Each structure stands twice: as C-alpha cells, then as structure tokens.
Coordinates of C-alpha atoms in Angstrom, one line a residue:
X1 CA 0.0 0.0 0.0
X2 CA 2.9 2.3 0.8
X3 CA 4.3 1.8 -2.5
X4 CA 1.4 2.6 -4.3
X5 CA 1.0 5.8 -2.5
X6 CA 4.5 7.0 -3.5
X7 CA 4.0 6.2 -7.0
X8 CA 0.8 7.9 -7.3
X9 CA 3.1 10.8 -5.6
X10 CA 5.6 10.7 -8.1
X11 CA 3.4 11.0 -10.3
X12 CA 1.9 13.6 -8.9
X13 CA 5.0 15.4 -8.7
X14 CA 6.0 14.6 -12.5
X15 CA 2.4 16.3 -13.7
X16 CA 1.6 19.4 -12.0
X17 CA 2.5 21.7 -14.0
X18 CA -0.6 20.1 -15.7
X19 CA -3.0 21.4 -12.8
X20 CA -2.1 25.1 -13.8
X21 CA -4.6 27.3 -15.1
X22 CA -2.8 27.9 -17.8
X23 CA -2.4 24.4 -19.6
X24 CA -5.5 24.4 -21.0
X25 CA -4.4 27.8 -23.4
X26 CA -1.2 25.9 -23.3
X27 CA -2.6 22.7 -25.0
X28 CA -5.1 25.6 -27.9
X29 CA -1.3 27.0 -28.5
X30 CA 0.2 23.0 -29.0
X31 CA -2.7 22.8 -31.6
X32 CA -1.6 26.0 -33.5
X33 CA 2.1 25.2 -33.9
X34 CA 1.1 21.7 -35.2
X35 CA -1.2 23.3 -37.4
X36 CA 1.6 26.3 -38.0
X37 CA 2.8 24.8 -41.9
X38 CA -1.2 24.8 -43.1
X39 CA -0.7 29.0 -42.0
X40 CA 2.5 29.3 -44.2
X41 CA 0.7 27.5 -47.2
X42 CA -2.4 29.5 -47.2
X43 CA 0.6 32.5 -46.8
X44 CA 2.7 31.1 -49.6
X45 CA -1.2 30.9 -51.5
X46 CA -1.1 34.5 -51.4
X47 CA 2.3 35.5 -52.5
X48 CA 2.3 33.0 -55.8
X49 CA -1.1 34.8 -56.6
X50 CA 0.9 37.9 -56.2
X51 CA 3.2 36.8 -58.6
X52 CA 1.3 35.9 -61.2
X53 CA -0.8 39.1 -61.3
X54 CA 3.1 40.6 -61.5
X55 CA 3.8 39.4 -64.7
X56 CA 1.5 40.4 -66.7
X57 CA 1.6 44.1 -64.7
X58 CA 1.7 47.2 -66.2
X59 CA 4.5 49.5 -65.1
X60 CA 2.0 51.9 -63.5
X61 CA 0.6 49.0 -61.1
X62 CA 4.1 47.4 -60.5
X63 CA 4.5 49.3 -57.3
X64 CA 0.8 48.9 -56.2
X65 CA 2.1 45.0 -56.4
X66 CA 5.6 45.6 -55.0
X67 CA 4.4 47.2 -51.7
X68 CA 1.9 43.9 -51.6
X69 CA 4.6 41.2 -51.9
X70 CA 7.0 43.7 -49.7
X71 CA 3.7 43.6 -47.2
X72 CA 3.4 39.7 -47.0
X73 CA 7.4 38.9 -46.8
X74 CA 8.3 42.0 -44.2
X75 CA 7.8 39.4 -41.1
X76 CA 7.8 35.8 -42.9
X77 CA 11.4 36.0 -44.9
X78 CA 13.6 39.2 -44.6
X79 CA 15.4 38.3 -48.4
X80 CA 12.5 38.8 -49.8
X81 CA 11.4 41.3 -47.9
X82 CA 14.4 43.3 -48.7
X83 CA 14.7 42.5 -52.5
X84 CA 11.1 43.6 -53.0
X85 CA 11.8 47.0 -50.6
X86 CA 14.5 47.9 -52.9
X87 CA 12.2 47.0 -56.1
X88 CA 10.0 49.0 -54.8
X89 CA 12.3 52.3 -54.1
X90 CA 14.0 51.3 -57.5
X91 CA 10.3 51.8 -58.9
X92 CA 9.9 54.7 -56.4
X93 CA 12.9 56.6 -58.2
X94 CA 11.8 55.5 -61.9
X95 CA 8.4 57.4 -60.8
X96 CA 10.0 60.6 -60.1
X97 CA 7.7 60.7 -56.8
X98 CA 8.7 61.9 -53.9
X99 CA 6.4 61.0 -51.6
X100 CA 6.9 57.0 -52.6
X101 CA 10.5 57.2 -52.8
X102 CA 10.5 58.5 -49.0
X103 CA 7.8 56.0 -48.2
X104 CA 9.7 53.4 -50.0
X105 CA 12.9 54.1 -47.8
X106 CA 10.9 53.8 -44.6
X107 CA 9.7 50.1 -45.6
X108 CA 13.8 49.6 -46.3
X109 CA 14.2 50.8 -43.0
X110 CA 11.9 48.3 -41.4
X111 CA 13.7 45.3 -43.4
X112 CA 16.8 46.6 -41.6
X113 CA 15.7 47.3 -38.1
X114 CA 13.8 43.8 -38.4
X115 CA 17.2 42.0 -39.9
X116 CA 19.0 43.7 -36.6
X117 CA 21.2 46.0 -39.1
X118 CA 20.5 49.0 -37.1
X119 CA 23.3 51.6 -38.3
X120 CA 22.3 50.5 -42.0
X121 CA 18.8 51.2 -41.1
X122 CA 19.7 54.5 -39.5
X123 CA 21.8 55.5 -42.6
X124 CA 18.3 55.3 -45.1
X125 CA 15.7 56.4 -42.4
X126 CA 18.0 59.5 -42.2
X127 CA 17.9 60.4 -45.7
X128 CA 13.8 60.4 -46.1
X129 CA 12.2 63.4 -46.8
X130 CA 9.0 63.0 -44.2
X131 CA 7.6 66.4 -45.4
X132 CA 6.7 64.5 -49.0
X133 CA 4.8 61.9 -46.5
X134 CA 1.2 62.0 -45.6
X135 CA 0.1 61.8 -42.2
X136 CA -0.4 57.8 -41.6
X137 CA 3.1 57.5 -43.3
X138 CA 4.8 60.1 -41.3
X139 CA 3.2 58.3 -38.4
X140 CA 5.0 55.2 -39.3
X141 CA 8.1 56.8 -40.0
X142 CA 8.4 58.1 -36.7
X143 CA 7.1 54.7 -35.2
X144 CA 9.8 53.0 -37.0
X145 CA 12.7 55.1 -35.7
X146 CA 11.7 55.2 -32.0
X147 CA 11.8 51.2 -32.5
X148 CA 15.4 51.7 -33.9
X149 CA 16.2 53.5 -30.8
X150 CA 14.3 51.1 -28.5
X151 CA 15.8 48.1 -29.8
X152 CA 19.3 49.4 -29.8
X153 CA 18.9 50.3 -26.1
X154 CA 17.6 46.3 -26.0
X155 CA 20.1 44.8 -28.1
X156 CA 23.3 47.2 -27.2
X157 CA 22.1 47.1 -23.3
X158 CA 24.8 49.8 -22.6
X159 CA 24.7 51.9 -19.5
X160 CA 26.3 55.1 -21.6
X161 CA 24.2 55.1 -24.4
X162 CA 21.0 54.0 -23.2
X163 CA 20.1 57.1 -21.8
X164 CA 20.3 58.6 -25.0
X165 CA 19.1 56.1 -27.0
X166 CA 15.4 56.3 -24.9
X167 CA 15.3 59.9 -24.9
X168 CA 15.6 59.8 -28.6
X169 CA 13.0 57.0 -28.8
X170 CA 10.8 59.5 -26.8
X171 CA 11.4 62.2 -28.9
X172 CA 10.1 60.1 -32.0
X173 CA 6.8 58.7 -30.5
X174 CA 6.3 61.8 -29.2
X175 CA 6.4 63.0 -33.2
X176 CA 4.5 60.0 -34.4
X177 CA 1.8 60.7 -31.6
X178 CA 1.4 64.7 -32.9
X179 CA 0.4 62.9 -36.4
X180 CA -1.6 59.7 -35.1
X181 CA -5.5 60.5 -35.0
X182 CA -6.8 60.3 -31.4
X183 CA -8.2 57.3 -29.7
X184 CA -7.4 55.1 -32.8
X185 CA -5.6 52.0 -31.7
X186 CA -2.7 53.4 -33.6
X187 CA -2.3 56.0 -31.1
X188 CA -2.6 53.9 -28.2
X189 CA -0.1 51.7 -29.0
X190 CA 2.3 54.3 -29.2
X191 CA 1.7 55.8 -25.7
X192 CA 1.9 52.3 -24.6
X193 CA 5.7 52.2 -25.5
X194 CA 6.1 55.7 -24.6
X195 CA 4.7 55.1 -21.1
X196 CA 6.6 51.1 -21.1
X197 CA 9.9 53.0 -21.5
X198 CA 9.1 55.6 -18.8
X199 CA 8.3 52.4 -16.6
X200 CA 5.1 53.5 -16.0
X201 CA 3.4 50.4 -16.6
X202 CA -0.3 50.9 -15.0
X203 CA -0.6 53.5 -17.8
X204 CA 0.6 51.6 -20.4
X205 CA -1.4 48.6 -19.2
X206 CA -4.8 50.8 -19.7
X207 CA -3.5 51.8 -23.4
X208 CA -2.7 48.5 -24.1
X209 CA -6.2 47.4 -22.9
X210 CA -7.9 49.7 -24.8
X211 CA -6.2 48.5 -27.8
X212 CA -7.3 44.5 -27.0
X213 CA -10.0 45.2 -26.8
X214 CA -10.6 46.7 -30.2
X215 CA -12.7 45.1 -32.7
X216 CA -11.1 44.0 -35.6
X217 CA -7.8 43.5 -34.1
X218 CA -5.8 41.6 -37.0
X219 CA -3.5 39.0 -36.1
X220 CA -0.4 41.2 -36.0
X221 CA -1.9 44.1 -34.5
X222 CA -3.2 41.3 -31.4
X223 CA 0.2 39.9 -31.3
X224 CA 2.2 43.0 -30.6
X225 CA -0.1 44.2 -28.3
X226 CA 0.0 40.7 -26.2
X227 CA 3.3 40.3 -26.4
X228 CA 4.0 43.9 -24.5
X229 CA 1.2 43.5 -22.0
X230 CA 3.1 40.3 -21.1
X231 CA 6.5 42.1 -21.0
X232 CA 4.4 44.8 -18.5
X233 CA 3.6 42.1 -16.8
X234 CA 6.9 40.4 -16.7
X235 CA 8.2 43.1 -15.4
X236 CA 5.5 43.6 -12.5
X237 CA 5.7 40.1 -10.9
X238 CA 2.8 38.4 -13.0
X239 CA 4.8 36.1 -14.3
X240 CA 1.3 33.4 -14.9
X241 CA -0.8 36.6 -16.3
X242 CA 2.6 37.5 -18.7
X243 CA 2.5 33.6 -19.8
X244 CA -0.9 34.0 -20.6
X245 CA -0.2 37.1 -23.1
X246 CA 2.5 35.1 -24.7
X247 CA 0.5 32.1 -25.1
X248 CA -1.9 35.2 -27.2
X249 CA 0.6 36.4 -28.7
X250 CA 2.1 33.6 -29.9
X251 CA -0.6 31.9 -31.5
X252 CA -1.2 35.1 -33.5
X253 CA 1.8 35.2 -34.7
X254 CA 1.7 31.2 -36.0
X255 CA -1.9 32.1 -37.6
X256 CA -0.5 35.3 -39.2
X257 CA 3.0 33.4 -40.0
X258 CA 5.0 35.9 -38.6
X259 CA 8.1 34.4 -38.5
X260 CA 9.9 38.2 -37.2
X261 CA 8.7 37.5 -33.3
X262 CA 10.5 37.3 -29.6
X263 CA 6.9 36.1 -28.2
X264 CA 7.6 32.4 -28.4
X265 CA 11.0 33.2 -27.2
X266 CA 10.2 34.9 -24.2
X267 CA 7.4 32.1 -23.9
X268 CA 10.0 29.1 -24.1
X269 CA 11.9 31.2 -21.3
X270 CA 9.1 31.5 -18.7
X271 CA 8.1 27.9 -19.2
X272 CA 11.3 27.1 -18.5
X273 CA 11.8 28.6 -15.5
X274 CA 8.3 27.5 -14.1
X275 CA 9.8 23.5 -14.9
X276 CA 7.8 22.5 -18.3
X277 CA 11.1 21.9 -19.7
X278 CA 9.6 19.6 -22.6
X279 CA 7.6 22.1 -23.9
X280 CA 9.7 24.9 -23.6
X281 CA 12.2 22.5 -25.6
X282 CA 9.4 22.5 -28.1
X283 CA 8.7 26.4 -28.2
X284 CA 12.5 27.3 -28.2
X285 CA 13.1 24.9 -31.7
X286 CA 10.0 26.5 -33.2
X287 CA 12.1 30.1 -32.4
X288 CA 14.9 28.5 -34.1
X289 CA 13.0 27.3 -36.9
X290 CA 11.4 31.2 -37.2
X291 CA 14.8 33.1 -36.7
X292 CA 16.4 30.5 -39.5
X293 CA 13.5 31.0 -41.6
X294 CA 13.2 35.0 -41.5
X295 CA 17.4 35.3 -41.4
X296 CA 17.3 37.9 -38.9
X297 CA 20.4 37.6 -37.2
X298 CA 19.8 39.5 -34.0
X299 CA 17.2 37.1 -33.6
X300 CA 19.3 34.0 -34.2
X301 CA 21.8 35.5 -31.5
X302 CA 18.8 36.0 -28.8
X303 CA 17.7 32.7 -29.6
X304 CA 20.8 30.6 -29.5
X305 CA 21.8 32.5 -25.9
X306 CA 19.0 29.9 -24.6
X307 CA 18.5 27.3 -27.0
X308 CA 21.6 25.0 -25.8
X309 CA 20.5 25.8 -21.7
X310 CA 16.6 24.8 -22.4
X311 CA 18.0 21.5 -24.6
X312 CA 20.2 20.6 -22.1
X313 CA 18.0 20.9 -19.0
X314 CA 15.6 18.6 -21.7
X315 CA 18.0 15.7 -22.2
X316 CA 18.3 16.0 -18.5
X317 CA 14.9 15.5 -18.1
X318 CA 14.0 12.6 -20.3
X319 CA 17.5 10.9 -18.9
X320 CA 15.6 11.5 -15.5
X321 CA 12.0 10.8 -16.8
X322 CA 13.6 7.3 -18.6
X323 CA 15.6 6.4 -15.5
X324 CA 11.9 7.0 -13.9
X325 CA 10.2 5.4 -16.3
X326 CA 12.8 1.9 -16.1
X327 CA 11.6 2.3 -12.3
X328 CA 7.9 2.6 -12.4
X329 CA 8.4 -0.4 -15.3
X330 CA 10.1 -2.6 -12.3
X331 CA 7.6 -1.5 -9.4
X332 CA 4.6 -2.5 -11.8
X333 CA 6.1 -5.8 -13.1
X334 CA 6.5 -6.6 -9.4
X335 CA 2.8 -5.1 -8.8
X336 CA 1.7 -7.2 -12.1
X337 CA 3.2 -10.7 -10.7
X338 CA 1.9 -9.6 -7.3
X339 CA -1.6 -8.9 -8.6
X340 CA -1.7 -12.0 -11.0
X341 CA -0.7 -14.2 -8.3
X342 CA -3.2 -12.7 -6.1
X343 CA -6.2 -12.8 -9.1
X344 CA -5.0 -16.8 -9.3
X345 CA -5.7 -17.4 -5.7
X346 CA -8.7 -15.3 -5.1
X347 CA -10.4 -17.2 -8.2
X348 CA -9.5 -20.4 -7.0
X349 CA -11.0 -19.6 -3.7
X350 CA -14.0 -17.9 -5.0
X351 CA -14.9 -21.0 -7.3
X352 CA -14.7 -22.9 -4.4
X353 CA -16.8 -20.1 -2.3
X354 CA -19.1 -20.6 -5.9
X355 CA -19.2 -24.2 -5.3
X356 CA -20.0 -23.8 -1.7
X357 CA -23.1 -21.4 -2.8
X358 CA -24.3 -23.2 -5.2
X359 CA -24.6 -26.5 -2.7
X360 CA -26.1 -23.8 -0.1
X361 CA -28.4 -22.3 -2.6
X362 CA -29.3 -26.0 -3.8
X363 CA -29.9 -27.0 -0.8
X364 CA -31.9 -24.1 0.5
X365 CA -34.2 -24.3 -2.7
X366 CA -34.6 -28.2 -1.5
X367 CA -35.3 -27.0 1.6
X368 CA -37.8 -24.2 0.6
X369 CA -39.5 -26.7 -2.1
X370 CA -39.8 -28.9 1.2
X371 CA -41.2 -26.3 2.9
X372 CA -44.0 -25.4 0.6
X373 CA -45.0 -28.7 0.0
X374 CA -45.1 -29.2 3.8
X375 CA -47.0 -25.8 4.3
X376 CA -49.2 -27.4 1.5
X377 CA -49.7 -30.5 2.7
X378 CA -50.5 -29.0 6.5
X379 CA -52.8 -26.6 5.0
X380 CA -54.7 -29.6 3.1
X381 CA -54.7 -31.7 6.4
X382 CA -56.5 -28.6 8.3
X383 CA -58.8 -28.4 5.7
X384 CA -59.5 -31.7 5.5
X385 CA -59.9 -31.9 9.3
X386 CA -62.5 -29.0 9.5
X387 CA -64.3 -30.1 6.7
X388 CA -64.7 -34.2 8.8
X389 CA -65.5 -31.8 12.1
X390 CA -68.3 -29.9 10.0
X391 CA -69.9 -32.8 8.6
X392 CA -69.5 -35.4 11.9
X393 CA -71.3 -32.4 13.1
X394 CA -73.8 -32.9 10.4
X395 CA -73.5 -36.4 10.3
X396 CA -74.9 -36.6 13.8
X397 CA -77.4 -34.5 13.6
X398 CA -78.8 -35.8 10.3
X399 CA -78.8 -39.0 11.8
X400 CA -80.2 -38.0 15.4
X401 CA -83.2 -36.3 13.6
X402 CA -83.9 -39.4 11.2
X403 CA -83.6 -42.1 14.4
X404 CA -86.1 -39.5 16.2
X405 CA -88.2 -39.9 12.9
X406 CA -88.2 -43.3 12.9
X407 CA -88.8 -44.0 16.4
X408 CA -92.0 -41.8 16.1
X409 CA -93.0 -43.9 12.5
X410 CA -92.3 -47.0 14.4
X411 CA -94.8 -45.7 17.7
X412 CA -97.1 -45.0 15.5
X413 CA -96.9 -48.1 13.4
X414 CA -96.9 -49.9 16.9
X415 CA -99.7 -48.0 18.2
X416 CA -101.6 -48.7 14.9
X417 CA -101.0 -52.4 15.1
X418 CA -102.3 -53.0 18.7
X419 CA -105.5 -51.6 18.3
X420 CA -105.2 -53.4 14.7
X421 CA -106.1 -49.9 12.5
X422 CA -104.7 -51.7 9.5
X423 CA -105.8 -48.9 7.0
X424 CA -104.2 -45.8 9.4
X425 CA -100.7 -47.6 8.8
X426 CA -101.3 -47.2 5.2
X427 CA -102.3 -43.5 5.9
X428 CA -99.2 -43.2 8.3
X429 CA -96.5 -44.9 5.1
X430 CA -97.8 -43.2 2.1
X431 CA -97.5 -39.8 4.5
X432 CA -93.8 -39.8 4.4
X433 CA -92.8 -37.4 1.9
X434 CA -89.6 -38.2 0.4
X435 CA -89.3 -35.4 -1.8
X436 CA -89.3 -32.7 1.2
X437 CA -87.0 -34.9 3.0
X438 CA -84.5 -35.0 0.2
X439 CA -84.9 -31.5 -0.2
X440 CA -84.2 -30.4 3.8
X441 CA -80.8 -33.2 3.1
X442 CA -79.6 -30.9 0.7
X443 CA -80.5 -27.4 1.9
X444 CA -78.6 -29.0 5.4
X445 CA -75.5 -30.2 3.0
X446 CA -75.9 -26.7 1.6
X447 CA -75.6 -24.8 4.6
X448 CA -73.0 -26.6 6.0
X449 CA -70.7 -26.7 2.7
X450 CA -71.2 -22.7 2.1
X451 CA -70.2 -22.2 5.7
X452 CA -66.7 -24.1 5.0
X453 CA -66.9 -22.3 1.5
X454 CA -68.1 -19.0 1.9
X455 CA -67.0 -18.0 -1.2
X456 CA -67.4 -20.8 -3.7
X457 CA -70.3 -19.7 -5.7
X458 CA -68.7 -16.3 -6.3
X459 CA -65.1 -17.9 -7.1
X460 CA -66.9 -20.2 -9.3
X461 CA -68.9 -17.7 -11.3
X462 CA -65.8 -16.0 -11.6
X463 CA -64.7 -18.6 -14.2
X464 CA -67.6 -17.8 -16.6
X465 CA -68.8 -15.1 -19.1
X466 CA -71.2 -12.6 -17.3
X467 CA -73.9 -13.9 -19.6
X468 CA -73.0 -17.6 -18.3
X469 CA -72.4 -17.0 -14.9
X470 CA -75.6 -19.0 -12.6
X471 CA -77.9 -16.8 -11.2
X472 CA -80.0 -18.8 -8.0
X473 CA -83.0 -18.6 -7.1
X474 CA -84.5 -16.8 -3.9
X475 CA -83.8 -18.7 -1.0
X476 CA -81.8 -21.0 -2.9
X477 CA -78.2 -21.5 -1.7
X478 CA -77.0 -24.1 -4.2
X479 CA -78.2 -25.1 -7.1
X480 CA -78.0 -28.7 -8.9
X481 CA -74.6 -27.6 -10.8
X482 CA -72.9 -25.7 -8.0
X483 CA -73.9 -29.1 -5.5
X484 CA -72.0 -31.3 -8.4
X485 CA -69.0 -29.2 -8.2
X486 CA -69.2 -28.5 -4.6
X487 CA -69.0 -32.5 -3.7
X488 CA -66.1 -32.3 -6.2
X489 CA -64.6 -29.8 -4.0
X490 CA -65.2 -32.0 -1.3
X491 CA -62.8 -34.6 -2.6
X492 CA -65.8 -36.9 -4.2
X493 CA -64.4 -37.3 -7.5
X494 CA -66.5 -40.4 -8.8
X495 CA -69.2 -39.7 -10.7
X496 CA -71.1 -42.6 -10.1
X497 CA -71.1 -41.8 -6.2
X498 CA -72.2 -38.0 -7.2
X499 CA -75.0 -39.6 -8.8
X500 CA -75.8 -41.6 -6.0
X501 CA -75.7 -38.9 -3.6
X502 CA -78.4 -36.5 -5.5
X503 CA -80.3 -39.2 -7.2
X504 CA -79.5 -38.6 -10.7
X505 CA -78.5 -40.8 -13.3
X506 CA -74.6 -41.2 -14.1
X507 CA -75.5 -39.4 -17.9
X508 CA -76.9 -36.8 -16.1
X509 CA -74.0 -35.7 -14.0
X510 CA -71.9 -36.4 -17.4
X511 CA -73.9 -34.5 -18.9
X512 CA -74.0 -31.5 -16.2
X513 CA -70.2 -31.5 -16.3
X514 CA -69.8 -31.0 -19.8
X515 CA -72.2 -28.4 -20.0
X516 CA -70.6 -26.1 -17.4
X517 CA -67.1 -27.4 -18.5
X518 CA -67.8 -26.2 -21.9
X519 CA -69.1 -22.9 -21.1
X520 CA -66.1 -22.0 -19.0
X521 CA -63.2 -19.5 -20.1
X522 CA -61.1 -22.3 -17.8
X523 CA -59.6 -25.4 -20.0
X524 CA -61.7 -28.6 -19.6
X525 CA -58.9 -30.0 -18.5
X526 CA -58.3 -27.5 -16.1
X527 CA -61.9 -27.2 -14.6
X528 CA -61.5 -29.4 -11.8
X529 CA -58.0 -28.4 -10.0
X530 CA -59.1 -24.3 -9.9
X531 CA -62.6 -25.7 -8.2
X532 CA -60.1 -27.8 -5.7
X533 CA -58.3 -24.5 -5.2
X534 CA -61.1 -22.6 -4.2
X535 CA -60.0 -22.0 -0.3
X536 CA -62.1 -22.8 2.8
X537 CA -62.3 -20.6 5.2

C-alpha cells in the first residue's frame, strides 16, 4: 500500500505543472504550432497569386504589387522582404515621386531594423524626406525610428548610451503621436511604448487594454499588443498573467506566419523557468526554426543565448524521466506478478466459495421446495380436518333427527298395530314425503358446505362469461350444478357416487359437467383443479 502511494506521488510530482490554469491555453497554442505549416501554405497561397498578377503588370501598377509582396514577406522571410523594398524604391525613383521614394525608404528601414542591421537602417531612415509623407506615413516613419532606438537600447544594453538612446526613442513617439489621430488603436499603442519606456506600466497597461479590446484586431496588430502587455507584466511580478499574453501572442503570430517574433522566445523562457522543460524544448526549436527561416540575425543570436540551456535541462529531463520510467516499469512488473498471483488465488477460492453457494443455494431451494410442499400438505390436512369436524357435526345430527323420525313412525306403526287400525298404517306410510326430505338433506349439505366455502359460488362464477355466470333462485343457496362441483370440492371425485348422492342418473351428471365445463373460459382440463383451489375458510 505504501508503494502505491509514493508512485501515485511521483506521479503527482511529474504532472503538476498540468494542474495550472494555464495548460489548457497551453494545450489551444500546441494545436496552433502543429497546425503552424497549413498557415504558411495558405501565406505562400497568397504570395504565388501575387506573382502571377506581376507578370502580366503594367508598369503603373508594379509598385501597387511591389508594396503587396514587400507587405506579405516584411515578417515571414527578410530576403525577400528586402529585394522587393528595394524593387520598390527602384520603382519609387523611376516614378519621379517623392512622396513613394520616401515611403519606399521607410519600408527599407523596417527590413533593416527587423534583420537587426541598425546603423544600416539609421543610414536610409536618415535620408527620407518626411515632409513628402502623408500623415499615416509620417506616423510610421516616426514609429519605425523610436523602434530603432528602442531596440538598440535592447540589443546594445549599454549603460552610456541607453540614456540617449530612450530619450531619442521618446522624442520620436512623441512626433508620431502629434500625427496619429486620437483614440485610434494606432495612437494607443504608441503611448503604450512611450509610457513602457518611462516604466510606467499601469498607464501603459490601460492603453494597451484599450487597444485588445478593439474590434477588428488583425493577427499582427493582437500579437504586438499581447506580447507587450506580457512584457508589462513580466516586469510587475505576473509572471502566470505574462504567460498567458504570450500564449496570445504567440498563436497570433503562427496564424499570421510571422516568423519576425521574440513572443515564443520569451514564452519558451518562462516555461522554463516555471519546470515544463519539454515544452519549452518545443517552443524554443519552433524560435529557431522562425529566426532560420526569417534570417534575422539578431534574432538568431537571442535565440541561441537559450537554445543549448533549455536542450540541455531537456536531455536531462527525459534521462531523468527514462531512468523514472525503467523504475515505475520494475515497481509495476513486481505489482503485475503480485496482482496476478493474487487474481489466481482469489479465483480459486472464490470458485470454491461458488461451489460452496451453489450446494447452499441447492440446498436451501430443496429445503424451501420442502417447505411449501409441507405448508401445502398442512394446509390440506386442516382443511381436511374442519371439513370431517363440520360434517360429523352434520353427520350426527342428520342421523339424530332421522332415528327420532323413525322412532316416532315405528310408535305409530306400533300404536296402529295393537288396536289393529290396519288402513291408518297405510295412511301413516304413504304420508312420508320423500321429496321434502331429500330437499331439507340438501338445503342441510348446503348450509353446511357454504359455511366451509363462503366464497365458492362467487369464485366459481368467476370462471364464466357474465352472460354464463348462474344466477339462484330466492332462497336457494346451491343449485343442482354448483352441488356437483361442490362434492367435487369435497374430494368426491367419482361420478357414479355424485350420482348416488343426488339421485340422478350417471348421464346426467356427465352430462351436467360437460355443459358447465364447456361454457367456461377455464380449459376442460383444467376445470376441476381451480374448483379444488377454491379456499375454505
């Protein structure tokens, strides 16, 4: 029992990170990287489509196209991102516009910045004209060089310059903010990294709120916003409600294949820390996999600082889990045999419990059959004995009444020979009227047989039609059917002696039977035993 109990805490041990709160987002994110080549197809979809429509382009439309392709390759592959920035300023320049030549130079820029080439970056963001630019474009402009500033006081992380650095990051957003329209989500993203970068994070927290909560977010837009609000929180001591931005973030930027991102990164890192080594081992190779794909090489750098330290702690871990695994194999073979050996012995003993139960239940339904029969037999025997106490009874007094009768016939024969009245005996003989006396015999047999059977004539219409059913007479309590059945109910079986017994011929109780039998919704067959079961009382 001990032993169980520490593998079930092992176990327990091995799988809570599993009890979190957040492994069910966890598990939705595992489902989008799986899923994460069907996003670059659907991507890939786009940019052949793209393509095509190039070829057959007019020059007036090739920069339209250009600034598409340039739009769909900026955060999935920086080659092509750049080749088609510098098509596009090449087509800029053969325009002889301004305003796209500048604008054309700021999506150069963003290549750069996003490739981790900052000087080079700084060298062409220098040289736009923003005047030329409209107001949305002047907003990015200045977006994109506070980011170059940002990222260099990220990247560089050097005490002398980072002061500088921010407060020329500052000076930009201020400048982007001054061209940004007002409560767009445009705007508040921008005082969101103004505000991060003064560490004032509750203020940034309510413009980056106001900005998730936007309808219409695109993928992109939700993934930057996520992935600050997690670094806010990161940096606040959240480190579960900064997981759970990442987990956001990060699956936005799978669905929108952006390939340019730090959000699974930072992800992979926080996992780590918290112990789900596996699946930061997982999140850190898709990282890899992005930073490889894109070709940034900042981003390859940030990535391979904790690639080697998260795949190390995981070859620990499966080591450990294996070595853990070559244990709890051991414990449950030893549990198996334990458990088999056990299941042998408690069958073997419960057939012979079976074997015992089924003689006991044998015996018992021997017993009970016994039982019944006995109870059946007793109840027969009482019935039997009330049914000899009634009739003695009647017996007697039949034959106490018929001995008075015949010692007053035999007076008055007497009486009738001494004084030699000849002709009075024959008066006295043909007075006796057999008839009547018959007649009292079975109104006495009647009397006595309904008080034993109370019920009999009811039970026995029961067994018949309503049409069919025998109807008596007044002051009749048997009639010449009900008597035949009720000496059968009396055990006199034999219709010759039933015949006897109320003068009729042996056809004629034959005959009786039939009739009744035949009009009965009881089987002929059956007719007899449900009278017999009719109870006394």
């Amino acid at each position: 029992m001990r032993l169980v109990c520490i593998l079930v805490f092992l176990f327990a041990v091995s799988f809570v990170f599993a009890d979190t709160e957040i492994e069910k987002p966890l598990r939705t994110l595992d489902g989008v990287v799986a899923n994460r080549q069907e996003y670059v197809n659907k991507k890939n979809e786009r940019i052949a489509l793209l393509k095509s429509e190039l070829k057959d382009a007019v020059p007036a439309n090739r920069y339209t196209i250009y600034f598409k392709l340039y739009e769909e390759y900026k955060t999935f592959i920086y080659d092509s991102a750049f080749t088609y920035a510098r098509k596009l300023q090449d087509e800029a320049y053969r325009s002889h516009d301004a305003s796209k030549i500048a604008f054309a130079k700021v999506k150069l820029g963003f290549i750069l910045v996003s490739s981790g080439m900052f000087n080079e970056a700084l060298d062409s963001l220098h040289t736009v004209n923003r005047f030329v630019l409209a107001d949305s474009q002047r907003v990015e402009f200045y977006a994109l060089m506070a980011r170059t500033y940002y990222d260099l006081v990220d990247f560089n992380r050097d005490r002398y310059f980072t002061e500088l650095y921010t407060r020329l990051g500052n000076h930009y957003i201020d400048s982007a903010l001054q061209f940004c329209k007002e409560n767009s989500g445009a705007f508040y993203s921008l005082q969101a990294q103004k505000h991060l970068r003064k560490q004032a994070y509750t203020e940034a927290t309510t413009d980056l709120e106001k900005v998730l909560n936007r309808p219409g977010l695109t993928d992109a837009e939700l993934a930057i916003a996520a992935s600050t609000q997690g670094y806010i929180y990161l940096q606040t001591g959240k480190t579960d409600d900064a997981i759970l931005m990442l987990i956001t973030a990060s699956a936005a930027d799978v669905r929108s294949s952006t390939k340019e991102t730090l959000a699974i990164l930072n992800l992979a890192e926080l996992l780590y820390k918290k112990g789900d080594v596996l699946r930061a081992y997982e999140y850190v190779k898709v990282a890899m996999d992005d930073a490889n794909f894109y070709g940034a090489r900042h981003r390859k750098i940030q990535v391979a600082a904790i690639f080697p330290i998260i795949e190390g702690h995981k070859l620990n871990t499966v080591e450990h889990q294996r070595k853990l695994l070559i244990t709890y194999a051991v414990v449950i073979t030893i549990l198996s045999l334990i458990t088999i050996t056990s299941a042998v012995i408690i069958y073997k003993q419960f057939r012979k419990l079976k074997q015992a139960e089924e003689h006991i239940t044998n015996a018992n339904a021997n017993l009970q059959e016994a039982n019944a029969l006995l109870k059946e037999v007793n109840n027969r025997l009482m019935e039997a004995n009330k049914i000899k106490e009634e009739y003695i009874g009647y017996y007697f007094n039949i034959n106490s009444e018929y001995l008075v009768k015949i010692q007053a016939f035999k007076q008055a024969i007497d009486t009738k020979l001494m004084t030699k009245k000849y002709d009075d005996i024959r008066y006295v003989v043909n007075n006796i009227n057999l008839k009547k006396e018959r007649e009292e015999l079975y109104l006495s047999f009647d009397k006595v047989f309904l008080k034993l059977f109370p019920d009999f004539v009811t039970t026995f219409n029961s067994f018949f039609k309503e049409e069919d059913r025998i109807v008596l007479k007044e002051g009749q309590l048997l009639n010449t059917e009900l008597r035949i059945f009720a000496l059968i109910r009396m055990g006199i079986h034999d219709t010759e002696k039933i015949a006897k017994i109320l003068d009729y011929s042996i056809n004629t109780i034959y005959n009786y039977k039939a009739r009744i039998k035949s009009k009965s919704s009881v089987a002929n067959e059956d007719f007899e035993q449900k009278i017999m079961e009719i109870k006394a009382l």
